[in-house]
Coordinates of C-alpha atoms and ligand atoms in Angstrom, one line a residue:
X2 CA 231.7 -116.1 -0.4
X3 CA 233.1 -113.8 -3.1
X4 CA 230.2 -111.8 -4.6
X5 CA 231.2 -111.4 -8.2
X6 CA 227.5 -111.3 -9.0
X7 CA 227.2 -107.8 -7.6
X8 CA 229.6 -106.5 -10.3
X9 CA 228.9 -108.7 -13.2
X10 CA 225.8 -110.8 -13.9
X11 CA 226.3 -113.0 -16.9
X12 CA 223.3 -114.7 -18.6
X13 CA 221.8 -117.5 -16.6
X14 CA 223.2 -120.3 -18.9
X15 CA 226.7 -119.0 -18.5
X16 CA 226.3 -118.6 -14.8
X17 CA 225.2 -122.2 -14.4
X18 CA 228.5 -123.3 -15.8
X19 CA 230.8 -120.9 -13.8
X20 CA 229.2 -120.6 -10.4
X21 CA 230.1 -123.9 -8.9
X22 CA 233.2 -122.8 -7.0
X23 CA 231.5 -120.2 -4.9
X24 CA 228.0 -121.4 -4.6
X25 CA 228.9 -124.4 -2.6
X26 CA 228.6 -124.5 1.2
X27 CA 229.7 -126.4 4.3
X28 CA 226.1 -127.2 5.3
X29 CA 222.9 -127.7 3.4
X30 CA 221.6 -124.3 4.6
X31 CA 224.7 -122.5 3.5
X32 CA 224.6 -124.2 0.0
X33 CA 220.9 -123.2 -0.5
X34 CA 221.4 -119.7 0.9
X35 CA 224.4 -119.1 -1.4
X36 CA 222.4 -120.3 -4.5
X37 CA 219.7 -117.8 -3.5
X38 CA 222.2 -114.9 -2.9
X39 CA 223.6 -115.2 -6.4
X40 CA 220.1 -115.6 -8.0
X41 CA 220.6 -119.2 -9.1
X42 CA 217.4 -119.8 -7.0
X43 CA 215.0 -116.9 -7.0
X44 CA 211.7 -118.4 -5.7
X45 CA 211.2 -118.4 -1.9
X46 CA 209.0 -121.6 -2.1
X47 CA 211.8 -123.4 -4.0
X48 CA 214.3 -122.2 -1.5
X49 CA 212.2 -123.5 1.5
X50 CA 211.6 -126.8 -0.2
X51 CA 215.4 -127.3 -0.8
X52 CA 216.2 -126.2 2.7
X53 CA 213.9 -129.0 3.8
X54 CA 216.0 -131.8 2.1
X55 CA 219.5 -132.5 3.3
X56 CA 221.5 -133.3 0.2
X57 CA 223.9 -135.4 2.3
X58 CA 221.2 -138.1 2.3
X59 CA 221.3 -138.2 -1.5
X60 CA 224.9 -137.2 -2.6
X61 CA 227.2 -138.5 0.1
X62 CA 230.6 -137.8 -1.5
X63 CA 230.3 -134.0 -1.9
X64 CA 226.8 -133.1 -0.7
X65 CA 227.1 -129.3 -0.5
X66 CA 229.0 -128.7 -3.8
X67 CA 227.1 -127.1 -6.7
X68 CA 228.1 -129.8 -9.1
X69 CA 226.7 -133.2 -10.3
X70 CA 227.9 -136.2 -8.4
X71 CA 228.1 -139.9 -9.4
X72 CA 225.5 -142.2 -7.7
X73 CA 226.4 -145.5 -9.4
X74 CA 225.0 -147.4 -12.4
X75 CA 226.2 -144.6 -14.8
X76 CA 223.8 -142.1 -13.2
X77 CA 224.5 -138.7 -11.5
X78 CA 222.6 -136.6 -9.1
X79 CA 222.3 -133.3 -10.9
X80 CA 223.8 -130.1 -9.6
X81 CA 221.7 -128.3 -7.0
X82 CA 221.2 -125.2 -9.2
X83 CA 219.7 -127.5 -11.9
X84 CA 217.3 -128.9 -9.4
X85 CA 216.4 -125.3 -8.5
X86 CA 215.9 -124.3 -12.1
X87 CA 213.7 -127.3 -12.8
X88 CA 211.5 -126.4 -9.8
X89 CA 211.3 -122.8 -10.7
X90 CA 210.2 -123.5 -14.3
X91 CA 207.4 -125.8 -12.9
X92 CA 206.5 -123.7 -9.8
X93 CA 203.1 -122.4 -10.9
X94 CA 202.0 -126.1 -11.2
X95 CA 203.6 -127.2 -7.9
X96 CA 200.8 -126.0 -5.6
X97 CA 199.8 -128.0 -2.5
X98 CA 197.7 -131.0 -3.7
X99 CA 199.3 -131.2 -7.1
X100 CA 200.2 -134.5 -8.8
X101 CA 203.8 -134.7 -10.1
X102 CA 205.8 -137.2 -12.2
X103 CA 209.6 -137.2 -11.8
X104 CA 211.1 -139.3 -14.6
X105 CA 214.7 -140.5 -14.1
X106 CA 214.4 -140.0 -10.3
X107 CA 217.9 -141.4 -9.7
X108 CA 219.0 -140.4 -6.2
X109 CA 215.4 -139.4 -5.2
X110 CA 216.6 -135.9 -4.1
X111 CA 214.4 -133.9 -6.5
X112 CA 211.4 -136.2 -5.9
X113 CA 211.7 -135.2 -2.2
X114 CA 212.0 -131.5 -3.0
X115 CA 209.0 -131.7 -5.4
X116 CA 207.0 -133.5 -2.6
X117 CA 207.8 -130.7 -0.2
X118 CA 206.4 -128.2 -2.7
X119 CA 203.1 -130.0 -3.2
X120 CA 202.5 -130.9 0.5
X121 CA 200.1 -128.6 2.3
X122 CA 200.3 -127.7 6.0
X123 CA 199.7 -130.5 8.4
X124 CA 196.0 -131.4 8.6
X125 CA 195.2 -129.8 5.3
X126 CA 193.5 -132.0 2.6
X127 CA 195.9 -130.7 0.0
X128 CA 198.7 -133.2 0.3
X129 CA 199.8 -133.8 -3.3
X130 CA 201.4 -136.9 -4.8
X131 CA 204.8 -137.4 -6.5
X132 CA 205.8 -140.5 -8.5
X133 CA 209.5 -141.0 -9.1
X134 CA 210.3 -143.4 -11.9
X135 CA 213.7 -144.9 -12.8
X136 CA 214.4 -147.9 -15.1
X137 CA 217.2 -149.2 -12.9
X138 CA 215.7 -151.1 -9.9
X139 CA 218.9 -150.6 -7.8
X140 CA 218.4 -146.8 -8.1
X141 CA 214.8 -147.1 -7.2
X142 CA 215.9 -148.9 -4.0
X143 CA 218.6 -146.3 -3.5
X144 CA 216.0 -143.4 -3.8
X145 CA 213.7 -145.2 -1.3
X146 CA 216.5 -145.7 1.3
X147 CA 217.9 -142.2 0.8
X148 CA 214.4 -140.7 1.5
X149 CA 214.0 -143.0 4.5
X150 CA 217.0 -141.3 6.2
X151 CA 214.8 -138.5 7.4
X152 CA 211.6 -138.8 9.4
X153 CA 209.7 -136.5 7.0
X154 CA 210.9 -138.6 4.0
X155 CA 209.7 -141.8 5.7
X156 CA 206.3 -140.3 6.4
X157 CA 206.0 -139.1 2.8
X158 CA 206.6 -142.6 1.5
X159 CA 204.6 -144.4 4.2
X160 CA 201.6 -142.3 3.5
X161 CA 201.8 -142.9 -0.2
X162 CA 202.4 -139.3 -1.1
X163 CA 205.7 -140.3 -2.6
X164 CA 206.1 -143.5 -4.6
X165 CA 209.2 -144.8 -6.4
X166 CA 208.6 -147.1 -9.4
X167 CA 210.8 -149.1 -11.7
X168 CA 209.6 -148.5 -15.2
X169 CA 210.5 -147.0 -18.6
X170 CA 209.9 -143.3 -18.0
X171 CA 209.5 -142.7 -21.7
X172 CA 206.0 -144.1 -21.4
X173 CA 205.2 -141.9 -18.4
X174 CA 203.0 -143.5 -15.7
X175 CA 199.4 -143.7 -16.7
X176 CA 198.1 -145.0 -13.4
X177 CA 198.4 -141.6 -11.5
X178 CA 197.9 -139.3 -14.6
X179 CA 197.0 -136.6 -15.3
X180 CA 199.9 -134.7 -13.8
X181 CA 200.1 -131.0 -13.0
X182 CA 203.8 -131.1 -13.6
X183 CA 206.2 -133.6 -15.2
X184 CA 210.0 -133.4 -14.7
X185 CA 212.4 -135.4 -16.9
X186 CA 215.9 -135.8 -15.4
X187 CA 217.6 -137.4 -18.5
X188 CA 217.9 -136.3 -22.1
X189 CA 215.2 -137.6 -24.4
X190 CA 215.7 -138.3 -28.1
X191 CA 212.4 -136.7 -28.8
X192 CA 209.5 -134.9 -27.0
X193 CA 207.6 -138.0 -26.2
X194 CA 203.9 -137.3 -27.1
X195 CA 202.6 -139.7 -24.4
X196 CA 204.1 -137.4 -21.7
X197 CA 202.1 -134.4 -23.1
X198 CA 199.0 -136.6 -23.1
X199 CA 199.5 -137.4 -19.4
X200 CA 199.7 -133.7 -18.5
X201 CA 196.6 -132.1 -16.9
X202 CA 195.2 -129.0 -18.7
X203 CA 196.7 -126.7 -17.4
X204 CA 200.0 -128.5 -16.8
X205 CA 203.7 -128.2 -17.6
X206 CA 206.4 -130.6 -18.8
X207 CA 210.2 -129.8 -18.2
X208 CA 212.3 -132.0 -20.4
X209 CA 215.9 -132.0 -21.8
X210 CA 215.8 -133.1 -25.5
X211 CA 218.7 -133.9 -27.9
X212 CA 218.8 -131.6 -30.8
X213 CA 218.9 -133.0 -34.3
X214 CA 222.6 -133.6 -35.1
X215 CA 224.2 -133.4 -38.5
X216 CA 226.6 -136.3 -39.4
X217 CA 229.6 -136.1 -37.1
X218 CA 228.3 -133.1 -35.2
X219 CA 226.3 -133.2 -31.9
X220 CA 223.4 -130.9 -31.9
X221 CA 223.5 -130.5 -28.1
X222 CA 220.7 -130.8 -25.6
X223 CA 218.1 -128.2 -24.7
X224 CA 215.5 -127.9 -22.0
X225 CA 212.0 -127.7 -23.5
X226 CA 209.1 -126.4 -21.5
X227 CA 205.8 -127.7 -22.8
X228 CA 202.6 -126.1 -21.6
X229 CA 199.2 -127.7 -21.9
X230 CA 196.8 -124.8 -21.3
X231 CA 193.4 -125.0 -19.8
X232 CA 191.8 -125.1 -23.2
X233 CA 193.9 -128.2 -24.1
X234 CA 196.2 -126.3 -26.5
X235 CA 199.9 -127.2 -26.4
X236 CA 202.8 -124.6 -26.5
X237 CA 206.4 -125.6 -26.6
X238 CA 209.5 -123.4 -25.8
X239 CA 213.2 -124.3 -26.0
X240 CA 214.7 -122.5 -23.0
X241 CA 218.4 -123.2 -22.4
X242 CA 221.3 -125.6 -23.3
X243 CA 222.2 -128.4 -20.8
X244 CA 224.2 -131.6 -20.4
X245 CA 222.2 -134.6 -19.0
X246 CA 222.8 -138.4 -19.2
X247 CA 220.5 -139.9 -21.9
X248 CA 217.1 -141.4 -21.4
X249 CA 217.7 -144.9 -22.7
X250 CA 216.6 -148.5 -22.8
X251 CA 217.1 -150.2 -19.4
X252 CA 220.5 -152.0 -19.2
X253 CA 220.3 -155.8 -19.5
X254 CA 220.7 -157.5 -16.2
Ligands
LIG315 N1 217.1 -136.3 -11.1 C1 218.0 -137.4 -10.8 C2 218.9 -137.6 -12.1 C3 219.5 -138.9 -12.2 S1 220.4 -139.1 -13.7 C4 218.9 -136.9 -9.7 O1 219.3 -135.7 -9.6 O2 219.3 -137.7 -8.8 C5 219.2 -139.7 -14.8 C6 218.4 -140.9 -14.4 O3 217.6 -141.3 -15.5 C7 219.3 -142.1 -14.1 O4 219.0 -142.5 -12.8 C8 218.8 -143.2 -15.1 O5 218.8 -144.5 -14.6 C9 217.4 -142.7 -15.5 N2 216.9 -143.1 -16.8 C10 217.6 -143.1 -18.0 N3 216.7 -143.6 -18.9 C11 215.5 -143.9 -18.3 C12 214.3 -144.4 -18.8 N4 214.1 -144.8 -20.0 N5 213.3 -144.5 -17.9 C13 213.5 -144.2 -16.6 N6 214.6 -143.7 -16.1 C14 215.7 -143.6 -16.9

């Protein structure tokens, strides 16, 4: 791997656009180690959680490339560095035992990584729970079967620590709220207040949101990080520009 990063370290947003060609690997371990070496993943817990999920179970065409891949139904599995960033922004709230909502779960890859982060050691009572929501039932089925490809993924589903649900993620999922962390994997038109309501205090929401566009000009999408602090106060921060598929109405079948 060519280590341009030793000489020149562009800002993270630019790096995310330019690193794909040398952050890829020929195995899952190589991919994750390479992302770590160039600082696209910085957190050891995130690295371990990603090492524990083989992307070949979720992105069969080019599993170890640091780029988004089509998964059918107009959806894509996000690039691995984006999954890493999402986990790192949420990491303080991804402790063993935490409840997490993954909206726009698509392939199910990130849902599995999030489950690894909130699962305590065997025998501990802190086993956590992750709900993956997608509005396309075929993708929900795909996520379930992808996760069933590994013994550990099957156990997480069989024990109810991971659940995939077909629903409109813009409404969150009240049944298992409040959530320590909510991840949204598709760009919302607005910062849906119901998602903030479903956060625990403290809790954090990571969500791509479309910017207001002027006529004929797209405003672009930005990740917003929304913190509900222990006292219930809400703090919002716009952190970096991204390109996600939109959070939409379900297609008519
Ligand atoms: N995190 C996923 C991203 C999949 S792409 C992955 O990396 O595999 C975004 C997903 O959002 C698609 O699967 C799409 O079906 C889903 N989606 C779009 N609008 C939605 C909505 N309103 N409710 C739930 N899921 C939605």
